[in-house]
Coordinates of C-alpha atoms in Angstrom, one line a residue:
X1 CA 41.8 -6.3 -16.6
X2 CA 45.5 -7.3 -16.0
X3 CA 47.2 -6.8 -12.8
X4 CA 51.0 -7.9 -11.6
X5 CA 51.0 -9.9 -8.2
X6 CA 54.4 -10.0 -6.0
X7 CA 56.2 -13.0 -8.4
X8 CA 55.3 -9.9 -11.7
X9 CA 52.7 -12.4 -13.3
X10 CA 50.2 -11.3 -14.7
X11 CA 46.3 -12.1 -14.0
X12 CA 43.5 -12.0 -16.3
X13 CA 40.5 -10.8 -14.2
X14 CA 37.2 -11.0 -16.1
X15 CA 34.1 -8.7 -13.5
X16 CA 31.9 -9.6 -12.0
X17 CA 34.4 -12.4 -10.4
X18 CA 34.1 -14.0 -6.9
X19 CA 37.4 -12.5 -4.8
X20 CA 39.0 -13.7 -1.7
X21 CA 40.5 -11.0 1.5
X22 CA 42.4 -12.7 4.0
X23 CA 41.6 -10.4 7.3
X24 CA 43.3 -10.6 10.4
X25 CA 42.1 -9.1 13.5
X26 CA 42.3 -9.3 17.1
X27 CA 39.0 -11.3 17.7
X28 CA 36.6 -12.6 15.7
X29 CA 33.5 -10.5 16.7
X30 CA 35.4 -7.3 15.8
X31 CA 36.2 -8.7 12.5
X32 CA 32.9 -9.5 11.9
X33 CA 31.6 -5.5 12.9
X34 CA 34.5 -4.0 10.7
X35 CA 32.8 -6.6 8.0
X36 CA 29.7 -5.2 8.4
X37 CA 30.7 -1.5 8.7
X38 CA 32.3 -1.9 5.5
X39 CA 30.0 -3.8 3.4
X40 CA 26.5 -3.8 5.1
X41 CA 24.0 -6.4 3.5
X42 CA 26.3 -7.4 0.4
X43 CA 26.4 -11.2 0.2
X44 CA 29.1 -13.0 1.3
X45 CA 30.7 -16.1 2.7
X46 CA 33.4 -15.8 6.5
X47 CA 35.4 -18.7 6.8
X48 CA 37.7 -19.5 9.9
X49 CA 41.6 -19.5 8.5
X50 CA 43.7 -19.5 11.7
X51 CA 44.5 -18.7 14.7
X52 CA 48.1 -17.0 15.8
X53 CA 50.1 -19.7 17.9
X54 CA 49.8 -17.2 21.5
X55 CA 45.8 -16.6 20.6
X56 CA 46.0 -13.0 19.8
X57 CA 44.6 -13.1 16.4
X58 CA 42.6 -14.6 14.0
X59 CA 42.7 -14.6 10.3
X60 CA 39.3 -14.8 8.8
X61 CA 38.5 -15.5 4.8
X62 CA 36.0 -12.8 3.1
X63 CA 34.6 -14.3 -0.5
X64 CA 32.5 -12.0 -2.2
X65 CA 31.5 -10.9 -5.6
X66 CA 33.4 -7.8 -6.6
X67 CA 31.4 -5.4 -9.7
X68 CA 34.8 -4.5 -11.3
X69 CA 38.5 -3.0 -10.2
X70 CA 36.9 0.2 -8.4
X71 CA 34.6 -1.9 -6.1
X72 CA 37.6 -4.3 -5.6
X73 CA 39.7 -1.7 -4.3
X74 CA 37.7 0.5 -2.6
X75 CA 36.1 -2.4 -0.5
X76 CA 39.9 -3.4 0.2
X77 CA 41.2 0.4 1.3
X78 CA 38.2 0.4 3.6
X79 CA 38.9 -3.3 5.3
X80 CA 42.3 -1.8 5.9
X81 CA 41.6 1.4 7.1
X82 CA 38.9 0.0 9.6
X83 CA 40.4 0.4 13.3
X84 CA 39.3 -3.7 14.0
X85 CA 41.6 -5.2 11.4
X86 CA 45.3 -5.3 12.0
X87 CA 45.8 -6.7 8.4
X88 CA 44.2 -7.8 4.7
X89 CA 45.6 -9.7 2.0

């Protein structure tokens, strides 16, 4: 699977492959709801990233496995369309 990031490179993604989304939310405990809303009992690893200088939000790390480009995606519409996160990346 090849896709083009924002410098036109292209990656080489071999699935199943362990896959990073930066969140960023308003507060933590929302961000971990809209977590699991989206992806229920899948396994997966919430590290602290930062917190915005004034304290309004926090940028979380979500590593998970991801089956193939379809799962990828999907799980990274629905992070984005969930009304806790502001942002993924």
């Amino acid at each position: 699977m090849e896709i083009i990031n924002a410098r036109e490179e292209k990656l080489d993604l071999t699935y199943p492959c362990s896959w990073c989304y930066k969140l960023i939310a308003g507060e933590k405990e929302a961000l971990e709801k809209a977590i699991h809303d989206v992806i229920e009992a899948r396994e997966h690893k919430l590290t602290h990233s930062n917190n915005s200088k004034s304290g309004k939000y926090v940028s979380m790390n979500l590593d998970m496995l991801v089956h193939n480009e379809d799962d990828r995606n999907f799980i990274y519409e629905a992070l984005k369309q969930h009304q806790n996160i502001k942002m993924v990346l």
